[in-house]
């Protein structure tokens, strides 16, 4: 991991009442966060995320700030407005920040395990980081594999961790013929009872490949939560709390 900055050291300089629960508040945070990404100002981005989490609460933070921010970074990357180095700064800050806020106080002893990664050829990991945070927030034990894992490594991680499911983020490119082969290999190597959930802006482009291996496409955060809650219910037969 990265060398962590001293978390909390910058908070006193910022008023916490930057925004109320209005949509203008979310938009102001979003604008500020995107500007910090463009400036590659990790300290400002981290401070803004801290303030937003206080003002908005964790569930709104994810859906109203983190997801739109990641979408904007992705669009900016495709159009050339966002450079690779800027995306790397954002990824490092968000990975650290979400790793801290998404950690539940106590996981249920039988909390199901979700392995989260991006498959080979998919270098953008911000979508996977969001999946990891969202799953942790509803009581899953997440094993995070980072970006670009070959099918063999994903499968061995899932088997070793006794994962209930595997979550993949697919963002760019939308036309990688190797992805179809990776999905087929992953499906062969995983136990038949381990579902593959696939999300991300490029996932719809691979719908036929997903269908061929019986993978479940999740189009947004709410869809992801519904699928995970359904799988958790099947696994434990008990409600492990909504985080």
Tab-separated table of C-alpha atoms in Angstrom:
chain	number	residue	atom	x	y	z
A	1	UNK	CA	0.000	0.000	0.000
A	2	UNK	CA	0.919	3.648	-0.067
A	3	UNK	CA	2.591	5.484	2.732
A	4	UNK	CA	-0.439	6.848	4.555
A	5	UNK	CA	-0.636	10.538	5.275
A	6	UNK	CA	-1.372	11.439	8.897
A	7	UNK	CA	-5.137	11.185	8.756
A	8	UNK	CA	-7.082	13.828	10.581
A	9	UNK	CA	-4.214	16.303	10.770
A	10	UNK	CA	-5.832	18.686	8.298
A	11	UNK	CA	-9.390	18.593	9.574
A	12	UNK	CA	-9.161	21.460	12.058
A	13	UNK	CA	-8.533	23.951	9.269
A	14	UNK	CA	-11.834	23.143	7.574
A	15	UNK	CA	-15.293	24.107	8.852
A	16	UNK	CA	-17.435	20.987	9.032
A	17	UNK	CA	-20.660	22.797	8.106
A	18	UNK	CA	-19.644	23.223	4.486
A	19	UNK	CA	-22.922	21.840	3.221
A	20	UNK	CA	-26.260	20.697	4.518
A	21	UNK	CA	-28.158	17.692	3.195
A	22	UNK	CA	-29.109	19.546	-0.007
A	23	UNK	CA	-28.150	18.407	-3.489
A	24	UNK	CA	-26.231	21.700	-3.849
A	25	UNK	CA	-24.021	20.449	-1.037
A	26	UNK	CA	-23.262	17.233	-2.914
A	27	UNK	CA	-22.559	19.203	-6.077
A	28	UNK	CA	-20.211	21.596	-4.273
A	29	UNK	CA	-18.255	18.692	-2.828
A	30	UNK	CA	-18.133	17.064	-6.264
A	31	UNK	CA	-16.793	20.215	-7.954
A	32	UNK	CA	-14.188	20.701	-5.230
A	33	UNK	CA	-13.108	17.066	-5.340
A	34	UNK	CA	-12.720	17.043	-9.122
A	35	UNK	CA	-10.680	20.260	-9.015
A	36	UNK	CA	-8.415	18.703	-6.374
A	37	UNK	CA	-7.941	15.663	-8.653
A	38	UNK	CA	-6.949	17.914	-11.565
A	39	UNK	CA	-4.477	19.780	-9.317
A	40	UNK	CA	-3.175	16.399	-8.025
A	41	UNK	CA	-3.690	17.829	-4.535
A	42	UNK	CA	-4.020	14.694	-2.408
A	43	UNK	CA	-4.226	16.624	0.891
A	44	UNK	CA	-7.092	18.803	-0.353
A	45	UNK	CA	-8.941	15.796	-1.783
A	46	UNK	CA	-8.593	13.831	1.451
A	47	UNK	CA	-9.722	16.811	3.557
A	48	UNK	CA	-12.748	17.347	1.327
A	49	UNK	CA	-13.729	13.676	1.522
A	50	UNK	CA	-13.461	13.824	5.326
A	51	UNK	CA	-15.771	16.854	5.475
A	52	UNK	CA	-18.217	15.330	3.011
A	53	UNK	CA	-18.469	12.110	5.028
A	54	UNK	CA	-19.426	14.135	8.120
A	55	UNK	CA	-21.953	16.281	6.242
A	56	UNK	CA	-23.529	13.545	4.121
A	57	UNK	CA	-23.156	10.239	5.965
A	58	UNK	CA	-21.596	7.142	4.436
A	59	UNK	CA	-24.382	5.871	2.175
A	60	UNK	CA	-25.032	9.260	0.548
A	61	UNK	CA	-21.285	9.888	0.380
A	62	UNK	CA	-20.807	6.821	-1.801
A	63	UNK	CA	-23.769	7.346	-4.142
A	64	UNK	CA	-23.798	11.174	-4.355
A	65	UNK	CA	-20.093	12.013	-4.277
A	66	UNK	CA	-17.749	9.047	-4.791
A	67	UNK	CA	-19.622	7.420	-7.694
A	68	UNK	CA	-20.176	10.687	-9.651
A	69	UNK	CA	-16.550	11.688	-8.983
A	70	UNK	CA	-15.247	8.383	-10.323
A	71	UNK	CA	-17.563	8.655	-13.352
A	72	UNK	CA	-16.264	12.177	-14.037
A	73	UNK	CA	-12.644	11.025	-13.714
A	74	UNK	CA	-13.421	8.193	-16.154
A	75	UNK	CA	-15.029	10.551	-18.673
A	76	UNK	CA	-12.132	12.984	-18.269
A	77	UNK	CA	-9.652	10.189	-18.876
A	78	UNK	CA	-11.442	9.148	-22.086
A	79	UNK	CA	-11.520	12.732	-23.408
A	80	UNK	CA	-7.961	13.538	-22.360
A	81	UNK	CA	-8.938	16.063	-19.678
A	82	UNK	CA	-7.646	13.761	-16.926
A	83	UNK	CA	-4.093	12.425	-17.220
A	84	UNK	CA	-2.870	9.053	-15.968
A	85	UNK	CA	-0.928	10.698	-13.122
A	86	UNK	CA	-4.045	12.561	-11.967
A	87	UNK	CA	-6.058	9.341	-11.960
A	88	UNK	CA	-3.309	7.623	-9.972
A	89	UNK	CA	-3.424	10.318	-7.263
A	90	UNK	CA	-7.220	10.020	-7.057
A	91	UNK	CA	-7.013	6.220	-6.895
A	92	UNK	CA	-4.462	6.292	-4.062
A	93	UNK	CA	-6.492	8.768	-1.983
A	94	UNK	CA	-9.830	7.014	-2.553
A	95	UNK	CA	-8.414	3.555	-1.860
A	96	UNK	CA	-7.020	4.730	1.495
A	97	UNK	CA	-10.065	6.831	2.419
A	98	UNK	CA	-12.686	4.200	1.566
A	99	UNK	CA	-10.592	1.542	3.280
A	100	UNK	CA	-10.929	3.544	6.492
A	101	UNK	CA	-14.579	4.623	6.362
A	102	UNK	CA	-15.990	1.355	5.038
A	103	UNK	CA	-14.555	-0.802	7.792
A	104	UNK	CA	-17.514	-1.878	9.915
A	105	UNK	CA	-17.127	-1.856	13.681
A	106	UNK	CA	-17.667	-5.606	13.922
A	107	UNK	CA	-18.339	-8.096	11.163
A	108	UNK	CA	-20.720	-10.954	11.800
A	109	UNK	CA	-18.709	-14.158	12.462
A	110	UNK	CA	-20.315	-15.725	9.392
A	111	UNK	CA	-19.968	-12.645	7.179
A	112	UNK	CA	-19.671	-13.864	3.598
A	113	UNK	CA	-16.487	-13.098	1.673
A	114	UNK	CA	-16.407	-11.119	-1.579
A	115	UNK	CA	-13.225	-11.089	-3.682
A	116	UNK	CA	-13.041	-7.778	-5.588
A	117	UNK	CA	-10.650	-6.972	-8.433
A	118	UNK	CA	-10.419	-5.992	-12.090
A	119	UNK	CA	-9.590	-8.718	-14.628
A	120	UNK	CA	-6.485	-8.773	-16.832
A	121	UNK	CA	-6.371	-5.863	-19.273
A	122	UNK	CA	-8.532	-3.648	-17.029
A	123	UNK	CA	-6.126	-1.159	-15.457
A	124	UNK	CA	-8.644	1.261	-13.903
A	125	UNK	CA	-9.379	0.212	-10.329
A	126	UNK	CA	-11.597	3.054	-9.055
A	127	UNK	CA	-14.775	1.090	-9.834
A	128	UNK	CA	-13.442	-1.923	-7.941
A	129	UNK	CA	-12.644	0.298	-4.945
A	130	UNK	CA	-16.278	1.497	-4.890
A	131	UNK	CA	-17.558	-2.108	-5.041
A	132	UNK	CA	-15.282	-3.014	-2.127
A	133	UNK	CA	-16.511	-0.066	-0.034
A	134	UNK	CA	-20.184	-0.700	-0.807
A	135	UNK	CA	-19.923	-4.414	0.023
A	136	UNK	CA	-18.087	-3.756	3.284
A	137	UNK	CA	-20.745	-1.208	4.204
A	138	UNK	CA	-23.476	-3.878	4.077
A	139	UNK	CA	-21.613	-6.460	6.106
A	140	UNK	CA	-19.417	-8.398	3.681
A	141	UNK	CA	-15.810	-9.292	4.379
A	142	UNK	CA	-14.000	-7.956	1.317
A	143	UNK	CA	-10.729	-9.371	0.012
A	144	UNK	CA	-9.424	-6.704	-2.363
A	145	UNK	CA	-7.100	-7.824	-5.153
A	146	UNK	CA	-6.313	-4.498	-6.824
A	147	UNK	CA	-6.253	-4.177	-10.612
A	148	UNK	CA	-5.449	-6.482	-13.527
A	149	UNK	CA	-5.486	-9.919	-11.900
A	150	UNK	CA	-5.278	-12.967	-14.192
A	151	UNK	CA	-8.158	-15.446	-13.902
A	152	UNK	CA	-5.894	-18.013	-12.209
A	153	UNK	CA	-5.033	-15.578	-9.394
A	154	UNK	CA	-8.640	-14.453	-8.938
A	155	UNK	CA	-9.797	-18.064	-8.689
A	156	UNK	CA	-7.062	-19.157	-6.279
A	157	UNK	CA	-7.781	-16.123	-4.063
A	158	UNK	CA	-11.513	-16.912	-4.083
A	159	UNK	CA	-10.982	-20.605	-3.286
A	160	UNK	CA	-8.419	-19.898	-0.562
A	161	UNK	CA	-10.695	-17.301	1.073
A	162	UNK	CA	-13.842	-19.445	0.605
A	163	UNK	CA	-15.455	-16.510	-1.194
A	164	UNK	CA	-19.233	-16.472	-1.555
A	165	UNK	CA	-18.868	-14.424	-4.764
A	166	UNK	CA	-16.363	-12.641	-6.995
A	167	UNK	CA	-16.897	-9.004	-7.990
A	168	UNK	CA	-15.184	-7.633	-11.112
A	169	UNK	CA	-15.046	-4.032	-12.351
A	170	UNK	CA	-14.752	-3.502	-16.119
A	171	UNK	CA	-14.222	0.120	-17.185
A	172	UNK	CA	-12.017	0.334	-20.306
A	173	UNK	CA	-11.508	-0.862	-22.989
A	174	UNK	CA	-14.933	-1.983	-24.201
A	175	UNK	CA	-13.569	-4.267	-26.948
A	176	UNK	CA	-10.876	-6.482	-25.436
A	177	UNK	CA	-11.224	-9.968	-26.984
A	178	UNK	CA	-8.978	-11.372	-24.239
A	179	UNK	CA	-11.590	-10.500	-21.596
A	180	UNK	CA	-13.974	-13.124	-22.952
A	181	UNK	CA	-11.268	-15.790	-22.575
A	182	UNK	CA	-10.416	-14.579	-19.055
A	183	UNK	CA	-14.078	-14.819	-18.038
A	184	UNK	CA	-14.372	-18.334	-19.475
A	185	UNK	CA	-11.209	-19.447	-17.676
A	186	UNK	CA	-12.351	-17.861	-14.400
A	187	UNK	CA	-15.710	-19.627	-14.640
A	188	UNK	CA	-13.952	-22.988	-15.203
A	189	UNK	CA	-11.543	-22.479	-12.290
A	190	UNK	CA	-14.093	-21.230	-9.733
A	191	UNK	CA	-16.417	-23.609	-7.891
A	192	UNK	CA	-19.753	-23.776	-9.775
A	193	UNK	CA	-21.530	-22.333	-6.736
A	194	UNK	CA	-19.446	-19.115	-6.742
A	195	UNK	CA	-21.255	-16.404	-8.730
A	196	UNK	CA	-19.373	-13.739	-10.712
A	197	UNK	CA	-20.759	-10.193	-10.409
A	198	UNK	CA	-19.560	-7.720	-13.031
A	199	UNK	CA	-20.057	-3.949	-13.023
A	200	UNK	CA	-18.429	-0.848	-14.465
A	201	UNK	CA	-18.993	1.476	-17.396
A	202	UNK	CA	-17.781	-1.088	-19.981
A	203	UNK	CA	-19.650	-4.076	-18.559
A	204	UNK	CA	-22.657	-3.674	-20.885
A	205	UNK	CA	-20.323	-3.968	-23.900
A	206	UNK	CA	-19.475	-7.520	-22.798
A	207	UNK	CA	-23.048	-8.633	-22.089
A	208	UNK	CA	-22.881	-11.653	-24.421
A	209	UNK	CA	-19.591	-12.768	-22.828
A	210	UNK	CA	-21.147	-12.393	-19.357
A	211	UNK	CA	-24.215	-14.356	-20.432
A	212	UNK	CA	-22.003	-17.124	-21.833
A	213	UNK	CA	-20.465	-17.767	-18.403
A	214	UNK	CA	-23.602	-17.021	-16.385
A	215	UNK	CA	-22.096	-13.869	-14.813
A	216	UNK	CA	-24.461	-11.335	-13.251
A	217	UNK	CA	-24.148	-7.754	-14.501
A	218	UNK	CA	-24.768	-5.075	-11.867
A	219	UNK	CA	-25.579	-1.746	-13.485
A	220	UNK	CA	-25.340	0.493	-10.420
A	221	UNK	CA	-24.732	0.560	-6.665
A	222	UNK	CA	-28.323	-0.289	-5.779
A	223	UNK	CA	-28.255	-3.322	-8.078
A	224	UNK	CA	-24.979	-4.413	-6.463
A	225	UNK	CA	-26.456	-4.097	-2.965
A	226	UNK	CA	-29.561	-6.073	-3.975
A	227	UNK	CA	-27.504	-8.920	-5.438
A	228	UNK	CA	-25.190	-9.036	-2.416
A	229	UNK	CA	-28.103	-9.011	0.030
A	230	UNK	CA	-29.756	-11.835	-1.936
A	231	UNK	CA	-26.548	-13.901	-1.932
A	232	UNK	CA	-25.958	-13.252	1.764
A	233	UNK	CA	-29.496	-14.373	2.582
A	234	UNK	CA	-28.939	-17.602	0.661
A	235	UNK	CA	-25.628	-18.163	2.440
A	236	UNK	CA	-26.451	-17.618	6.082
A	237	UNK	CA	-30.206	-17.844	6.314
A	238	UNK	CA	-29.942	-15.053	8.881
A	239	UNK	CA	-29.853	-11.280	8.661
A	240	UNK	CA	-26.318	-10.190	9.506
A	241	UNK	CA	-27.257	-6.551	9.862
A	242	UNK	CA	-27.068	-3.825	7.258
A	243	UNK	CA	-23.734	-2.436	8.444
